mmCIF file of C-alpha atoms in Angstrom:
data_model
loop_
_atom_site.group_PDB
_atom_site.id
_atom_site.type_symbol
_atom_site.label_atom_id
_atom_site.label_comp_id
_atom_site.label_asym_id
_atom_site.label_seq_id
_atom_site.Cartn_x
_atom_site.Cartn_y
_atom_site.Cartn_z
ATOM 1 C CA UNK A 31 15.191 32.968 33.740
ATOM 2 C CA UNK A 32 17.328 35.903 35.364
ATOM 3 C CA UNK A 33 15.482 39.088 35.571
ATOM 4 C CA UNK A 34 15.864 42.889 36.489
ATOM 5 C CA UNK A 35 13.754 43.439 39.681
ATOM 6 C CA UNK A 36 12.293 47.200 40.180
ATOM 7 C CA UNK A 37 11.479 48.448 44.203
ATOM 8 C CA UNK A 38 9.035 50.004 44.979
ATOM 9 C CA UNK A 39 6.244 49.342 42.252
ATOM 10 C CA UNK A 40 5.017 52.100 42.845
ATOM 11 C CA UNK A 41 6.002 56.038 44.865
ATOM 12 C CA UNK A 42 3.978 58.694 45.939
ATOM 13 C CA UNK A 43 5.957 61.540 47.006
ATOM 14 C CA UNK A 44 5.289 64.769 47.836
ATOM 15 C CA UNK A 45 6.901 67.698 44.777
ATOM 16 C CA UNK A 46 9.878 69.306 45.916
ATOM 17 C CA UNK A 47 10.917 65.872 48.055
ATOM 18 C CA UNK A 48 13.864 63.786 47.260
ATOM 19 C CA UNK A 49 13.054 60.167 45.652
ATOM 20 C CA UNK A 50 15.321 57.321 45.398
ATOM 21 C CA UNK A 51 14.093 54.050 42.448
ATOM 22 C CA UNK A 52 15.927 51.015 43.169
ATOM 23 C CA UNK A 53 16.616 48.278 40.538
ATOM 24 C CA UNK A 54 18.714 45.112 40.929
ATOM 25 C CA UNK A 55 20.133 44.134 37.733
ATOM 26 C CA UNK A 56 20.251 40.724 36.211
ATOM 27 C CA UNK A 57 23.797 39.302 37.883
ATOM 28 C CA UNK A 58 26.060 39.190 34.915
ATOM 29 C CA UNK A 59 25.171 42.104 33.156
ATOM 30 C CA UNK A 60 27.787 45.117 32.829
ATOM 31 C CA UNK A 61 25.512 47.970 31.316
ATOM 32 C CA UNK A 62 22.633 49.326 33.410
ATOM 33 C CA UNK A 63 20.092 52.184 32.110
ATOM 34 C CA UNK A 64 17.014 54.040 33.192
ATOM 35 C CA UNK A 65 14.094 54.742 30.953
ATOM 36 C CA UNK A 66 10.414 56.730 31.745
ATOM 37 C CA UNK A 67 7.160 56.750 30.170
ATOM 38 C CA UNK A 68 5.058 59.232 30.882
ATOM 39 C CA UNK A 69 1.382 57.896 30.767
ATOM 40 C CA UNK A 70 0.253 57.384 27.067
ATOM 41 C CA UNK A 71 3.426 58.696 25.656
ATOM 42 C CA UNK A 72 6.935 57.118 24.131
ATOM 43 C CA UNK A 73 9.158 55.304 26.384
ATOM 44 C CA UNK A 74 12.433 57.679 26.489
ATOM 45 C CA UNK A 75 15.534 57.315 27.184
ATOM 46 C CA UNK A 76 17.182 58.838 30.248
ATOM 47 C CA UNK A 77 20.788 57.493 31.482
ATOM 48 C CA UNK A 78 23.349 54.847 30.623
ATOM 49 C CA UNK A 79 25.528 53.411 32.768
ATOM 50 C CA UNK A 80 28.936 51.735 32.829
ATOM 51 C CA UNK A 81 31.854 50.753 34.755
ATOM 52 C CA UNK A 82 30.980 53.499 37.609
ATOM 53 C CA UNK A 83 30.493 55.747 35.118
ATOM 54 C CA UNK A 84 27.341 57.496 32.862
ATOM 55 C CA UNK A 85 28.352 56.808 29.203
ATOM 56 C CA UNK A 86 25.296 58.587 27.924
ATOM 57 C CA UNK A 87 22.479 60.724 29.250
ATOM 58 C CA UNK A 88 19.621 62.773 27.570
ATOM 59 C CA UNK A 89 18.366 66.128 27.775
ATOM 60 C CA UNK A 90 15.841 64.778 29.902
ATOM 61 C CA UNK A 91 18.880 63.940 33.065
ATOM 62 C CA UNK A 92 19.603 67.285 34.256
ATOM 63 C CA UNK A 93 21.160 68.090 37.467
ATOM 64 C CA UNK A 94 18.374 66.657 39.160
ATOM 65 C CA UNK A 95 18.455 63.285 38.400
ATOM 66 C CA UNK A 96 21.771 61.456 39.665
ATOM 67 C CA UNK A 97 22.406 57.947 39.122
ATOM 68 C CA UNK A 98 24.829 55.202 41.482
ATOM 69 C CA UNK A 99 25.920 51.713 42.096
ATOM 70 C CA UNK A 100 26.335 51.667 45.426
ATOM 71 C CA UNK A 101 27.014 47.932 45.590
ATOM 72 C CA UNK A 102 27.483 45.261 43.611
ATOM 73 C CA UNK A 103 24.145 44.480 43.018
ATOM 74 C CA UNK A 104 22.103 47.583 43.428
ATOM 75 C CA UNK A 105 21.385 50.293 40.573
ATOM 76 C CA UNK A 106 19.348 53.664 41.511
ATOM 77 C CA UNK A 107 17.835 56.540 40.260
ATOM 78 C CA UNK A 108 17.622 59.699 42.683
ATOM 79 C CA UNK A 109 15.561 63.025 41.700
ATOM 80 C CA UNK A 110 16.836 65.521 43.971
ATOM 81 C CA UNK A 111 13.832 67.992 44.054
ATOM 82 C CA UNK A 112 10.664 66.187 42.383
ATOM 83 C CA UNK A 113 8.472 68.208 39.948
ATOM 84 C CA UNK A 114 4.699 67.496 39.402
ATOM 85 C CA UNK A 115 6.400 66.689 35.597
ATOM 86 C CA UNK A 116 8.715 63.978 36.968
ATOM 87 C CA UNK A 117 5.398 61.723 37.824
ATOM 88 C CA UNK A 118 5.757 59.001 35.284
ATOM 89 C CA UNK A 119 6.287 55.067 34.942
ATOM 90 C CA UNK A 120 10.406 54.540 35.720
ATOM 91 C CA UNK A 121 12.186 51.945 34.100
ATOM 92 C CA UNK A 122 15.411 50.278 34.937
ATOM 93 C CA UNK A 123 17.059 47.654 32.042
ATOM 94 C CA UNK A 124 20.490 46.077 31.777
ATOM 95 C CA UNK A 125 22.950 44.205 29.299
ATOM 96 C CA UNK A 126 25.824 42.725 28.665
ATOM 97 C CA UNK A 127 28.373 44.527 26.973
ATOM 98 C CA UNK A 128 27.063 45.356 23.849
ATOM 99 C CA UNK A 129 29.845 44.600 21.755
ATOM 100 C CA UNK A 130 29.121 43.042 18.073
ATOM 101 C CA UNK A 131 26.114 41.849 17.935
ATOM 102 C CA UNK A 132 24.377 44.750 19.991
ATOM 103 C CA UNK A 133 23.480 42.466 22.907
ATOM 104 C CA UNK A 134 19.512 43.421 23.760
ATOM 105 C CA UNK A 135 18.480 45.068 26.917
ATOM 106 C CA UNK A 136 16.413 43.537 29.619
ATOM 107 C CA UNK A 137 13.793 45.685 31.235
ATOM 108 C CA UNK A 138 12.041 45.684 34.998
ATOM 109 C CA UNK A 139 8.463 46.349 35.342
ATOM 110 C CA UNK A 140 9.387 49.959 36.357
ATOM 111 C CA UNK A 141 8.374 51.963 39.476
ATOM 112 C CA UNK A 142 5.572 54.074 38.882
ATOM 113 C CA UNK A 143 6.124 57.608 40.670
ATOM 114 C CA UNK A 144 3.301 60.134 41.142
ATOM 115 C CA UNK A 145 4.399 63.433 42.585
ATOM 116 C CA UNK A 146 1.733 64.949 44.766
ATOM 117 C CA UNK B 187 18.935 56.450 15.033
ATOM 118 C CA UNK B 188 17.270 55.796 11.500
ATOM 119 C CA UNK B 189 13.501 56.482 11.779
ATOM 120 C CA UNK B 190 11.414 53.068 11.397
ATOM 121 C CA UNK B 191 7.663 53.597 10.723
ATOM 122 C CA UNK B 192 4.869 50.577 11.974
ATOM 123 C CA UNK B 193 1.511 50.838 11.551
ATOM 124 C CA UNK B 194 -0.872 52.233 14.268
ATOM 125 C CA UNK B 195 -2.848 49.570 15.417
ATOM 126 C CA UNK B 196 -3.159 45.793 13.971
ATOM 127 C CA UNK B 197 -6.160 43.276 15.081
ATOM 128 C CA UNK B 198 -5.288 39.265 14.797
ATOM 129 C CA UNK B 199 -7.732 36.161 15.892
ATOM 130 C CA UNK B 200 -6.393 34.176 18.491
ATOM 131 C CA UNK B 201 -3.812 30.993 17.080
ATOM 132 C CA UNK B 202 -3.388 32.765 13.710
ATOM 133 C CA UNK B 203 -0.328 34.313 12.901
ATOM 134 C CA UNK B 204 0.429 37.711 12.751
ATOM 135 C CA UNK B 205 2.733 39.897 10.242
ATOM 136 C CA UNK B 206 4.201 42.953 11.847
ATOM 137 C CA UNK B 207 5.618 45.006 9.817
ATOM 138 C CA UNK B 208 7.781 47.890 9.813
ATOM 139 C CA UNK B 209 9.793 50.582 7.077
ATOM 140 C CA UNK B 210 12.754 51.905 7.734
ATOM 141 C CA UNK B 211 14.271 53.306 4.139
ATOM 142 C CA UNK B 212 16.790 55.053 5.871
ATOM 143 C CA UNK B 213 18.631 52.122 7.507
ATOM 144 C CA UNK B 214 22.314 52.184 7.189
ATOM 145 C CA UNK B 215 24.984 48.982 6.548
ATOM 146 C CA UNK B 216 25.855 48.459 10.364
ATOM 147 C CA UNK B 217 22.227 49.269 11.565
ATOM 148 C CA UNK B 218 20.856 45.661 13.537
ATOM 149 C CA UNK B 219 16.641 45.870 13.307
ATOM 150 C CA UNK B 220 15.713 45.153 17.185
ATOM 151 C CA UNK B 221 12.092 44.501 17.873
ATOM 152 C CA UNK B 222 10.407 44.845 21.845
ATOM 153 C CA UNK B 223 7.162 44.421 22.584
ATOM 154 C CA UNK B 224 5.255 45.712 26.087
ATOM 155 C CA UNK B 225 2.767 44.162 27.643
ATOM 156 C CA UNK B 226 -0.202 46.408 29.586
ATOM 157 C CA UNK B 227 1.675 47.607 32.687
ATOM 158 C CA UNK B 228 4.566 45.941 32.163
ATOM 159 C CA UNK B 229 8.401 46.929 31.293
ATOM 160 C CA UNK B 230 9.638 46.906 27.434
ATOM 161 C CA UNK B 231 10.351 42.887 26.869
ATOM 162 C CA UNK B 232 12.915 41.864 24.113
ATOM 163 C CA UNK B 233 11.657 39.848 21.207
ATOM 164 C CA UNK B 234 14.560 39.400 18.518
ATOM 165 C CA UNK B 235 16.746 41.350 16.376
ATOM 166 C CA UNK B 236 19.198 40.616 13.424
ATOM 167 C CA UNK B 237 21.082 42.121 10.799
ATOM 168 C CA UNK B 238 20.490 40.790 7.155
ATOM 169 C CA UNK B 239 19.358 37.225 7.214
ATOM 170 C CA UNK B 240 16.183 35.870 8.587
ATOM 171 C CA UNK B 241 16.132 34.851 12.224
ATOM 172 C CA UNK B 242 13.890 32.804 14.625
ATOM 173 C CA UNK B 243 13.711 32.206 17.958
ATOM 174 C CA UNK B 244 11.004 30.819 20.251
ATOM 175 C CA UNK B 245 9.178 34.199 20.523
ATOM 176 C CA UNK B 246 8.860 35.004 16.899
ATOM 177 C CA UNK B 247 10.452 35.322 13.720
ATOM 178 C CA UNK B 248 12.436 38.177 11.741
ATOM 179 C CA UNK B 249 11.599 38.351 8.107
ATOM 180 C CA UNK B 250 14.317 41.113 6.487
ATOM 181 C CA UNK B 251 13.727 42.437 3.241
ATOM 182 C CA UNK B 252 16.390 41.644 0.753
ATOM 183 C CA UNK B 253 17.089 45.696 0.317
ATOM 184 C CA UNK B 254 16.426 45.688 4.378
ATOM 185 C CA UNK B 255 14.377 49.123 3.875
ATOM 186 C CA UNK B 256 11.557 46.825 5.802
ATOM 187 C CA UNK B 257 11.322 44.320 7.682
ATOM 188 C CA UNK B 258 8.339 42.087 9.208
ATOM 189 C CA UNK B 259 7.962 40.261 12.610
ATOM 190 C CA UNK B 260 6.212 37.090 12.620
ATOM 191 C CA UNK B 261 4.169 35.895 15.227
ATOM 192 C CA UNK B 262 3.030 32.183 14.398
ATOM 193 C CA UNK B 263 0.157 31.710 16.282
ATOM 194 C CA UNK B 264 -0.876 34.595 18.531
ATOM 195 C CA UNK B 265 -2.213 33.808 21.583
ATOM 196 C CA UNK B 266 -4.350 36.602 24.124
ATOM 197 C CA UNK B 267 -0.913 36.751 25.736
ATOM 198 C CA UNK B 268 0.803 38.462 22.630
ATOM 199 C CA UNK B 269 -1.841 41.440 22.924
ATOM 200 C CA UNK B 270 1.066 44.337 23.142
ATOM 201 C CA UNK B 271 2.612 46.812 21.580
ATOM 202 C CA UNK B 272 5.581 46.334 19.197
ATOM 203 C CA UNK B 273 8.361 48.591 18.529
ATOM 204 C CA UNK B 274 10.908 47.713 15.548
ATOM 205 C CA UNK B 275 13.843 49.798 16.629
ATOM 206 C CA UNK B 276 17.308 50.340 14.424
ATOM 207 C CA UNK B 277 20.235 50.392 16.437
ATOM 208 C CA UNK B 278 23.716 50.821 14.706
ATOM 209 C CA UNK B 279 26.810 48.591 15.078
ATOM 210 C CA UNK B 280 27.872 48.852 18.846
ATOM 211 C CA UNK B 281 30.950 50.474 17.759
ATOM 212 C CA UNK B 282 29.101 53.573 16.947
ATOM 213 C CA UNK B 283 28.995 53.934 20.540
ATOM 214 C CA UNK B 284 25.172 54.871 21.216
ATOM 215 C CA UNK B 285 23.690 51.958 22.917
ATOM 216 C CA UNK B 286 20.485 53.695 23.871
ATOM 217 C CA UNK B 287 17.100 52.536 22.481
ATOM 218 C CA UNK B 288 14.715 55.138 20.942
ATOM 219 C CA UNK B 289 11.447 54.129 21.387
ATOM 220 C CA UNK B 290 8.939 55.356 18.672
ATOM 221 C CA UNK B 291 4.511 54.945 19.020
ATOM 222 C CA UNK B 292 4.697 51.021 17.643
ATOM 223 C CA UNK B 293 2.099 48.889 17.058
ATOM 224 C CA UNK B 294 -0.682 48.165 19.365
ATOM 225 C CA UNK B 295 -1.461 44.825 18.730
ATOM 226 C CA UNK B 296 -5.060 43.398 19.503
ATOM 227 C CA UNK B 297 -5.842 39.662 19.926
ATOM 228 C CA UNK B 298 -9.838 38.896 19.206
ATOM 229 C CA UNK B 299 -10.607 35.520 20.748
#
């Protein structure tokens, strides 16, 4: 069964360093999003992603976080300046579109990210 | 999204099944009832969703309340494998534009051998 694959499973960095999460999407998929849990909390949402474009972010995404496609295969997540705050499990899922029927999303096993 | 509510915690013996259930009063007409589960260190996995009538797949099954202010997954025969915790999650018609999923606490399900 296809799958969403995360790299790495798991970042140190050091704060105020740049960090880029990688995530390949499963193949056929159109809608690609990024999710973090912070240890013993909610999952929350973060960014949505479509056609080269963010269709939806949260209050979380601010100016640090970018997201990008570079490829056709490749989704990432890049925090710019990392805060001791950002250090949490990173999740990347995709869909199809999610026209009627609300298609379900397909997670990774995330990236866990611990900022030093 | 509507708010769902699930109880805290839930304990099952192994190969007997398991009612999860979960209120949401406030669900509107277009709202589909998604339920995930996640396994210890592992990403949010999707288990089933529908929209009135009952649905079943090879995970589980999706009992929906007539008045669909609640709803109840069924596991059949939980195994140590289906130790997890289960979020029922209301997301509305796609054409509402929102395709986000909001994550509330869930249930922490426990599987005694």
């Amino acid at each position: 069964e296809p799958e969403v694959t995360q790299t790495p499973s798991h970042q140190v960095t050091q704060m105020g360093q740049e960090v880029i999460l990688r995530c390949v999407p499963i193949s056929n998929h159109l809608y690609f999003y990024w999710y973090r849990q912070i240890l013993g909390q909610k999952v929350e949402f973060l960014v949505s992603f479509y056609n080269n474009e963010i269709s939806e972010k949260s209050e979380i995404f601010d100016d640090q976080f970018s997201v990008e496609r570079p490829d056709g295969s490749n989704f990432t997540l890049k925090i710019r300046s990392t805060k001791l705050e950002d250090s949490a499990m990173y999740f990347c899922a995709s869909s199809e579109a999610p026209r009627v029927g609300n298609q379900p999303q397909h997670f990774g096993d995330g990236t866990r990210l611990s900022i030093l | 999204d509507a708010k769902t509510t699930q109880p805290n915690s839930m304990e099952s013996n192994e190969e007997e099944p398991v009612h999860l259930p979960c209120n949401h009063s406030t669900i509107s007409g277009t709202d589909y009832i998604h339920w995930y589960r996640q396994l210890p260190s592992q990403g949010p996995e999707y288990v089933i969703h529908g929209l009135t009538s009952n649905v079943n797949n090879r995970m589980a099954s999706l009992a929906i309340a007539e008045d669909r202010k609640s709803s109840t997954l069924i596991l059949h025969r939980a195994t140590l494998r289906d130790a997890a915790v289960y979020y029922c999650i209301l997301k509305p018609y796609s054409g509402a534009g929102s395709y986000q999923l909001t994550f509330g606490k869930g249930t922490k399900l426990s599987v005694i051998p």
